[in-house]
mmCIF file of C-alpha atoms in Angstrom:
data_model
loop_
_atom_site.group_PDB
_atom_site.id
_atom_site.type_symbol
_atom_site.label_atom_id
_atom_site.label_comp_id
_atom_site.label_asym_id
_atom_site.label_seq_id
_atom_site.Cartn_x
_atom_site.Cartn_y
_atom_site.Cartn_z
ATOM 1 C CA MET A 1 -23.550 -57.168 12.794
ATOM 2 C CA HIS A 2 -27.133 -57.649 13.991
ATOM 3 C CA ALA A 3 -28.382 -55.046 11.509
ATOM 4 C CA LEU A 4 -26.535 -56.755 8.658
ATOM 5 C CA ALA A 5 -28.016 -60.118 9.625
ATOM 6 C CA CYS A 6 -31.533 -58.661 9.663
ATOM 7 C CA ALA A 7 -31.007 -57.035 6.266
ATOM 8 C CA ALA A 8 -29.716 -60.286 4.775
ATOM 9 C CA SER A 9 -32.683 -62.230 6.176
ATOM 10 C CA LEU A 10 -35.157 -59.675 4.767
ATOM 11 C CA LEU A 11 -33.509 -59.846 1.346
ATOM 12 C CA ARG A 12 -33.626 -63.668 1.304
ATOM 13 C CA ARG A 13 -37.332 -63.655 2.139
ATOM 14 C CA ALA A 14 -38.019 -61.078 -0.540
ATOM 15 C CA MET A 15 -36.125 -63.013 -3.206
ATOM 16 C CA ALA A 16 -37.947 -66.208 -2.198
ATOM 17 C CA SER A 17 -41.324 -64.536 -2.702
ATOM 18 C CA LEU A 18 -40.525 -63.110 -6.166
ATOM 19 C CA PRO A 19 -42.055 -66.059 -8.151
ATOM 20 C CA GLN A 20 -45.380 -65.444 -6.390
ATOM 21 C CA LEU A 21 -45.569 -61.738 -7.339
ATOM 22 C CA GLY A 22 -46.750 -62.212 -10.898
ATOM 23 C CA ALA A 23 -50.390 -61.592 -9.982
ATOM 24 C CA ILE A 24 -49.735 -58.101 -8.669
ATOM 25 C CA GLY A 25 -49.261 -56.607 -12.105
ATOM 26 C CA CYS A 26 -46.407 -55.090 -14.022
ATOM 27 C CA ASP A 27 -47.548 -51.541 -13.331
ATOM 28 C CA THR A 28 -46.888 -51.890 -9.594
ATOM 29 C CA PRO A 29 -43.467 -50.583 -8.532
ATOM 30 C CA LEU A 30 -40.844 -53.154 -7.662
ATOM 31 C CA LEU A 31 -40.596 -51.598 -4.182
ATOM 32 C CA ALA A 32 -44.229 -52.521 -3.532
ATOM 33 C CA LYS A 33 -43.567 -56.090 -4.642
ATOM 34 C CA ILE A 34 -40.568 -56.648 -2.378
ATOM 35 C CA LEU A 35 -41.415 -54.383 0.596
ATOM 36 C CA PRO A 36 -45.183 -53.854 0.625
ATOM 37 C CA ASN A 37 -45.108 -52.459 4.159
ATOM 38 C CA VAL A 38 -42.772 -49.618 3.167
ATOM 39 C CA TYR A 39 -44.527 -48.498 0.016
ATOM 40 C CA SER A 40 -47.956 -46.911 0.319
ATOM 41 C CA LYS A 41 -50.198 -44.728 -1.790
ATOM 42 C CA GLY A 42 -49.346 -41.699 0.383
ATOM 43 C CA TYR A 43 -45.935 -40.349 1.325
ATOM 44 C CA SER A 44 -42.956 -42.664 1.432
ATOM 45 C CA THR A 45 -39.390 -42.196 2.570
ATOM 46 C CA LEU A 46 -38.094 -44.168 -0.379
ATOM 47 C CA LEU A 47 -40.451 -43.292 -3.207
ATOM 48 C CA ALA A 48 -42.603 -40.186 -3.598
ATOM 49 C CA PRO A 49 -45.704 -40.054 -5.796
ATOM 50 C CA ALA A 50 -45.350 -38.023 -8.966
ATOM 51 C CA ASN A 51 -48.303 -35.718 -8.226
ATOM 52 C CA GLU A 52 -47.542 -35.074 -4.535
ATOM 53 C CA ALA A 53 -44.759 -33.200 -2.763
ATOM 54 C CA LEU A 54 -42.740 -34.513 0.146
ATOM 55 C CA ILE A 55 -42.724 -31.130 1.966
ATOM 56 C CA PRO A 56 -45.762 -28.824 1.993
ATOM 57 C CA PRO A 57 -44.918 -25.544 0.207
ATOM 58 C CA GLU A 58 -46.104 -23.404 3.131
ATOM 59 C CA LEU A 59 -43.271 -24.804 5.254
ATOM 60 C CA LEU A 60 -40.599 -23.819 2.760
ATOM 61 C CA SER A 61 -38.800 -20.489 2.957
ATOM 62 C CA SER A 62 -39.323 -18.061 0.107
ATOM 63 C CA LYS A 63 -35.876 -16.486 0.595
ATOM 64 C CA THR A 64 -33.520 -17.015 -2.331
ATOM 65 C CA VAL A 65 -30.204 -18.497 -1.268
ATOM 66 C CA TRP A 66 -27.242 -17.386 -3.396
ATOM 67 C CA THR A 67 -24.948 -20.172 -4.470
ATOM 68 C CA PRO A 68 -21.838 -19.532 -6.551
ATOM 69 C CA ASP A 69 -21.904 -20.945 -10.041
ATOM 70 C CA ARG A 70 -18.333 -22.132 -9.656
ATOM 71 C CA GLU A 71 -16.007 -23.433 -6.980
ATOM 72 C CA LEU A 72 -13.711 -20.850 -5.440
ATOM 73 C CA GLY A 73 -9.946 -21.133 -5.248
ATOM 74 C CA GLN A 74 -9.389 -22.853 -8.608
ATOM 75 C CA TYR A 75 -6.723 -20.419 -9.881
ATOM 76 C CA GLU A 76 -9.007 -19.386 -12.739
ATOM 77 C CA ASP A 77 -8.683 -16.024 -14.495
ATOM 78 C CA LEU A 78 -11.599 -13.724 -13.695
ATOM 79 C CA VAL A 79 -13.184 -10.970 -15.758
ATOM 80 C CA ALA A 80 -14.022 -7.805 -13.811
ATOM 81 C CA ARG A 81 -15.981 -4.748 -14.870
ATOM 82 C CA VAL A 82 -14.008 -1.497 -14.907
ATOM 83 C CA THR A 83 -15.834 1.640 -13.789
ATOM 84 C CA ASN A 84 -15.160 4.904 -11.947
ATOM 85 C CA PHE A 85 -16.654 7.121 -9.251
ATOM 86 C CA HIS A 86 -19.501 8.068 -11.615
ATOM 87 C CA ASN A 87 -20.343 4.381 -12.261
ATOM 88 C CA GLU A 88 -19.498 4.700 -15.949
ATOM 89 C CA ASP A 89 -18.496 1.661 -17.987
ATOM 90 C CA ASN A 90 -14.842 1.578 -18.963
ATOM 91 C CA GLY A 91 -14.617 -1.923 -20.370
ATOM 92 C CA PHE A 92 -13.420 -5.071 -18.661
ATOM 93 C CA MET A 93 -10.216 -6.348 -17.115
ATOM 94 C CA VAL A 94 -8.852 -9.864 -16.674
ATOM 95 C CA LEU A 95 -7.704 -10.687 -13.119
ATOM 96 C CA ASP A 96 -4.987 -13.313 -12.874
ATOM 97 C CA GLY A 97 -6.241 -16.452 -11.184
ATOM 98 C CA ASP A 98 -2.995 -17.099 -9.330
ATOM 99 C CA VAL A 99 -3.434 -13.758 -7.533
ATOM 100 C CA PHE A 100 -7.207 -13.184 -7.244
ATOM 101 C CA ASP A 101 -8.507 -16.775 -7.097
ATOM 102 C CA VAL A 102 -6.362 -18.745 -4.661
ATOM 103 C CA PRO A 103 -7.748 -21.039 -1.923
ATOM 104 C CA ILE A 104 -8.615 -19.244 1.326
ATOM 105 C CA ARG A 105 -6.368 -20.207 4.243
ATOM 106 C CA LYS A 106 -7.012 -18.471 7.546
ATOM 107 C CA ASP A 107 -3.841 -19.831 9.106
ATOM 108 C CA ILE A 108 -1.657 -18.042 6.562
ATOM 109 C CA VAL A 109 -3.526 -14.773 7.081
ATOM 110 C CA HIS A 110 -3.123 -15.143 10.852
ATOM 111 C CA ARG A 111 0.619 -15.681 10.556
ATOM 112 C CA VAL A 112 1.020 -12.620 8.353
ATOM 113 C CA VAL A 113 -1.060 -10.374 10.624
ATOM 114 C CA ARG A 114 0.837 -11.591 13.676
ATOM 115 C CA GLN A 115 3.889 -9.831 12.268
ATOM 116 C CA LEU A 116 2.412 -6.644 13.736
ATOM 117 C CA ALA A 117 3.968 -7.812 16.998
ATOM 118 C CA LYS A 118 7.130 -5.977 15.939
ATOM 119 C CA ARG A 119 5.274 -2.725 16.676
ATOM 120 C CA GLN A 120 5.517 -3.471 20.386
ATOM 121 C CA GLN A 121 8.108 -1.313 22.074
ATOM 122 C CA GLY A 122 9.392 -4.175 24.179
ATOM 123 C CA THR A 123 10.585 -1.848 26.956
ATOM 124 C CA HIS A 124 9.091 -3.957 29.749
ATOM 125 C CA SER A 125 11.657 -4.687 32.437
ATOM 126 C CA THR A 126 11.893 -6.105 35.945
ATOM 127 C CA LYS A 127 14.819 -6.134 38.364
ATOM 128 C CA THR A 128 16.752 -9.250 39.150
ATOM 129 C CA ILE A 129 18.376 -9.976 42.515
ATOM 130 C CA SER A 130 21.564 -8.228 41.416
ATOM 131 C CA GLU A 131 19.670 -5.061 40.401
ATOM 132 C CA VAL A 132 17.462 -4.600 43.465
ATOM 133 C CA SER A 133 18.746 -1.999 45.936
ATOM 134 C CA GLY A 134 19.526 -3.315 49.415
ATOM 135 C CA THR A 135 22.255 -4.689 51.565
ATOM 136 C CA GLY A 136 23.997 -7.948 50.929
ATOM 137 C CA ARG A 137 24.399 -8.678 54.616
ATOM 138 C CA LYS A 138 23.035 -11.940 55.979
ATOM 139 C CA PRO A 139 19.891 -10.962 57.966
ATOM 140 C CA TYR A 140 20.532 -13.326 60.888
ATOM 141 C CA LYS A 141 22.655 -16.284 61.795
ATOM 142 C CA GLN A 142 22.221 -19.624 60.095
ATOM 143 C CA LYS A 143 21.179 -21.697 63.106
ATOM 144 C CA GLY A 144 19.560 -21.268 66.467
ATOM 145 C CA THR A 145 16.732 -18.861 65.637
ATOM 146 C CA GLY A 146 14.120 -21.409 64.625
ATOM 147 C CA ARG A 147 13.414 -19.476 61.459
ATOM 148 C CA ALA A 148 14.094 -20.399 57.859
ATOM 149 C CA ARG A 149 17.646 -19.836 56.745
ATOM 150 C CA HIS A 150 18.260 -16.811 54.496
ATOM 151 C CA GLY A 151 21.368 -15.220 53.090
ATOM 152 C CA THR A 152 19.843 -11.975 51.735
ATOM 153 C CA LEU A 153 16.744 -9.846 52.021
ATOM 154 C CA ARG A 154 16.705 -9.120 48.300
ATOM 155 C CA GLY A 155 15.159 -12.465 47.353
ATOM 156 C CA CYS A 156 11.872 -12.761 45.493
ATOM 157 C CA GLN A 157 10.039 -13.968 48.620
ATOM 158 C CA PHE A 158 10.583 -10.660 50.449
ATOM 159 C CA ARG A 159 8.713 -7.406 50.023
ATOM 160 C CA GLY A 160 10.714 -5.098 47.766
ATOM 161 C CA GLY A 161 12.799 -8.011 46.559
ATOM 162 C CA ALA A 162 13.662 -9.211 43.097
ATOM 163 C CA THR A 163 11.339 -10.600 40.417
ATOM 164 C CA MET A 164 12.228 -14.054 39.238
ATOM 165 C CA HIS A 165 11.937 -14.900 35.526
ATOM 166 C CA GLY A 166 10.354 -11.514 34.812
ATOM 167 C CA PRO A 167 10.288 -9.771 31.423
ATOM 168 C CA LYS A 168 13.341 -7.923 30.150
ATOM 169 C CA PRO A 169 13.618 -5.519 27.199
ATOM 170 C CA ARG A 170 13.488 -7.423 23.922
ATOM 171 C CA SER A 171 12.162 -7.288 20.378
ATOM 172 C CA HIS A 172 8.887 -9.090 19.647
ATOM 173 C CA ALA A 173 9.576 -9.258 15.909
ATOM 174 C CA PHE A 174 9.869 -12.635 14.207
ATOM 175 C CA LYS A 175 10.799 -13.611 10.695
ATOM 176 C CA LEU A 176 8.334 -14.916 8.150
ATOM 177 C CA GLN A 177 9.225 -16.376 4.782
ATOM 178 C CA LYS A 178 8.733 -14.093 1.795
ATOM 179 C CA LYS A 179 6.596 -16.657 -0.003
ATOM 180 C CA VAL A 180 4.281 -16.866 3.021
ATOM 181 C CA ARG A 181 3.898 -13.079 3.156
ATOM 182 C CA ARG A 182 3.196 -13.020 -0.564
ATOM 183 C CA LEU A 183 0.652 -15.829 -0.236
ATOM 184 C CA GLY A 184 -1.110 -13.933 2.553
ATOM 185 C CA LEU A 185 -1.628 -10.934 0.263
ATOM 186 C CA LYS A 186 -2.979 -13.196 -2.481
ATOM 187 C CA ILE A 187 -5.428 -14.785 -0.048
ATOM 188 C CA ALA A 188 -6.666 -11.396 1.158
ATOM 189 C CA LEU A 189 -7.234 -10.223 -2.431
ATOM 190 C CA SER A 190 -8.979 -13.499 -3.302
ATOM 191 C CA ALA A 191 -11.253 -13.207 -0.267
ATOM 192 C CA ARG A 192 -12.417 -9.708 -1.252
ATOM 193 C CA THR A 193 -12.914 -10.895 -4.834
ATOM 194 C CA ALA A 194 -14.994 -13.887 -3.730
ATOM 195 C CA GLU A 195 -17.154 -11.640 -1.539
ATOM 196 C CA GLY A 196 -17.793 -9.271 -4.442
ATOM 197 C CA LYS A 197 -16.111 -6.447 -2.527
ATOM 198 C CA LEU A 198 -13.359 -5.744 -5.055
ATOM 199 C CA CYS A 199 -14.047 -2.830 -7.419
ATOM 200 C CA ILE A 200 -11.831 -1.994 -10.363
ATOM 201 C CA PHE A 201 -11.700 1.684 -11.352
ATOM 202 C CA GLU A 202 -10.117 3.222 -14.412
ATOM 203 C CA ASP A 203 -8.660 5.977 -12.222
ATOM 204 C CA LEU A 204 -9.306 7.812 -8.956
ATOM 205 C CA GLU A 205 -9.707 11.281 -10.399
ATOM 206 C CA VAL A 206 -12.083 13.615 -8.580
ATOM 207 C CA PRO A 207 -13.314 16.986 -9.877
ATOM 208 C CA SER A 208 -12.294 18.892 -6.758
ATOM 209 C CA HIS A 209 -10.848 18.527 -3.292
ATOM 210 C CA LYS A 210 -14.272 18.780 -1.622
ATOM 211 C CA THR A 211 -15.059 16.038 0.860
ATOM 212 C CA LYS A 212 -18.744 15.995 -0.079
ATOM 213 C CA ASN A 213 -17.863 14.479 -3.466
ATOM 214 C CA ILE A 214 -16.242 11.435 -1.870
ATOM 215 C CA VAL A 215 -19.123 11.106 0.595
ATOM 216 C CA GLN A 216 -21.583 11.060 -2.288
ATOM 217 C CA TYR A 217 -19.553 8.454 -4.181
ATOM 218 C CA ILE A 218 -19.313 6.166 -1.154
ATOM 219 C CA LYS A 219 -23.068 6.379 -0.543
ATOM 220 C CA GLN A 220 -23.654 4.996 -4.034
ATOM 221 C CA MET A 221 -21.814 1.785 -3.133
ATOM 222 C CA ASP A 222 -23.999 -0.986 -1.732
ATOM 223 C CA ASP A 223 -23.401 -2.224 1.807
ATOM 224 C CA THR A 224 -20.151 -0.322 2.285
ATOM 225 C CA LYS A 225 -18.875 0.786 5.694
ATOM 226 C CA LYS A 226 -15.150 1.281 5.189
ATOM 227 C CA VAL A 227 -13.358 1.724 1.874
ATOM 228 C CA LEU A 228 -9.711 1.343 0.934
ATOM 229 C CA LEU A 229 -8.668 3.139 -2.264
ATOM 230 C CA VAL A 230 -5.519 1.802 -3.915
ATOM 231 C CA ASP A 231 -3.835 3.794 -6.683
ATOM 232 C CA GLY A 232 -0.966 2.649 -8.845
ATOM 233 C CA GLY A 233 1.438 5.541 -8.344
ATOM 234 C CA ASP A 234 1.491 8.636 -6.205
ATOM 235 C CA ILE A 235 -1.785 9.713 -4.624
ATOM 236 C CA ASP A 236 -3.543 12.614 -6.338
ATOM 237 C CA LYS A 237 -3.418 15.768 -4.203
ATOM 238 C CA LYS A 238 -7.122 16.525 -4.642
ATOM 239 C CA LEU A 239 -8.079 12.977 -3.670
ATOM 240 C CA LYS A 240 -5.831 13.126 -0.617
ATOM 241 C CA LEU A 241 -7.417 16.373 0.558
ATOM 242 C CA ALA A 242 -10.931 15.065 -0.093
ATOM 243 C CA THR A 243 -10.453 11.898 1.990
ATOM 244 C CA GLN A 244 -8.227 13.003 4.853
ATOM 245 C CA ASN A 245 -11.245 14.122 6.922
ATOM 246 C CA LEU A 246 -13.125 10.793 6.507
ATOM 247 C CA HIS A 247 -12.286 8.075 8.997
ATOM 248 C CA TYR A 248 -13.921 5.384 6.849
ATOM 249 C CA VAL A 249 -11.990 6.141 3.642
ATOM 250 C CA ASN A 250 -8.247 5.565 3.309
ATOM 251 C CA VAL A 251 -5.995 5.975 0.280
ATOM 252 C CA ILE A 252 -2.665 4.184 -0.216
ATOM 253 C CA PRO A 253 -0.402 3.485 -3.202
ATOM 254 C CA SER A 254 -0.083 -0.042 -4.553
ATOM 255 C CA ILE A 255 3.387 -0.407 -3.061
ATOM 256 C CA GLY A 256 1.858 -0.024 0.420
ATOM 257 C CA LEU A 257 -0.955 -2.555 -0.001
ATOM 258 C CA ASN A 258 -0.839 -5.158 2.778
ATOM 259 C CA VAL A 259 -2.984 -7.844 4.367
ATOM 260 C CA TYR A 260 -3.868 -5.899 7.508
ATOM 261 C CA SER A 261 -5.140 -2.883 5.533
ATOM 262 C CA ILE A 262 -7.349 -5.130 3.403
ATOM 263 C CA LEU A 263 -8.827 -6.817 6.473
ATOM 264 C CA GLN A 264 -9.580 -3.477 8.125
ATOM 265 C CA HIS A 265 -11.790 -2.370 5.201
ATOM 266 C CA ASP A 266 -14.822 -4.226 3.917
ATOM 267 C CA THR A 267 -14.546 -2.788 0.376
ATOM 268 C CA LEU A 268 -11.416 -2.624 -1.750
ATOM 269 C CA VAL A 269 -11.224 -0.233 -4.705
ATOM 270 C CA MET A 270 -8.220 -0.611 -6.995
ATOM 271 C CA THR A 271 -7.327 1.179 -10.191
ATOM 272 C CA ARG A 272 -6.352 -0.659 -13.339
ATOM 273 C CA ASP A 273 -2.763 0.498 -12.892
ATOM 274 C CA ALA A 274 -2.717 -0.715 -9.282
ATOM 275 C CA VAL A 275 -3.903 -4.191 -10.315
ATOM 276 C CA ASN A 276 -1.195 -4.440 -12.967
ATOM 277 C CA ARG A 277 1.487 -3.401 -10.487
ATOM 278 C CA ILE A 278 0.273 -5.862 -7.831
ATOM 279 C CA VAL A 279 0.224 -8.727 -10.348
ATOM 280 C CA GLU A 280 3.706 -7.808 -11.538
ATOM 281 C CA ARG A 281 4.890 -7.742 -7.935
ATOM 282 C CA MET A 282 3.394 -11.147 -7.232
ATOM 283 C CA HIS A 283 5.034 -12.637 -10.343
ATOM 284 C CA THR A 284 8.491 -11.244 -9.580
ATOM 285 C CA PRO A 285 10.849 -14.079 -8.541
ATOM 286 C CA ILE A 286 11.747 -14.078 -4.865
ATOM 287 C CA SER A 287 15.353 -13.106 -4.253
ATOM 288 C CA ARG A 288 17.061 -15.586 -1.989
#
């Protein structure tokens, strides 16, 4: 309230002095007429001279900051370049916006990945008081000993006794709605697309089963540490033999594409057939 009162008082004084500002000249900025103490011929926080810069150029960084020319997650169809292992042009392909350009939600991805809990064996077990070996005889009489009263030596407070509220064998799996699992896959694909780490190939054909060919192809990719190759149908035998000795290259069919596999690899390579099958899968109505 005090700041508002001061601002109102300053504005009243400025408006009262306006009739007396005719002698200053019409070429003087209005800011100099009303607030002469703020405006100066040098730098100003409110008005900068036309021939002077607010920040010296030597203090500015020369590094170019990349900013996207559009906002992500707008469900817009994208156009992707189609190539192959030899980096040859094979036209373009339109990526559906409702699959490859959805808003990024980390909570959905976390829920989908947490489904890996069903891999736990769940064989952990502890013995209750009825399962611990030992006699059921009362250790000593109820009264007259001066000690605490006990009816068994198999209780949890004794050495070798039972475990109270301990784990028992169970399944750690939990259900997740189909639409949430489907949305998680869309988000993972959209994230790789937004990062520029989604490559569309015409096919995954290799000339031979030699591993050195795949190593050479991966070296040609920029800033790539781990690659996931996704084919539409069955994996080619030569490609499978060429990649099975590389820990940073994995090949799966489109039917096996999942969120966890995408997150484990920084680069995703999909064939044109694989993209069509994934889009068809995402557009299939969910059976209730």
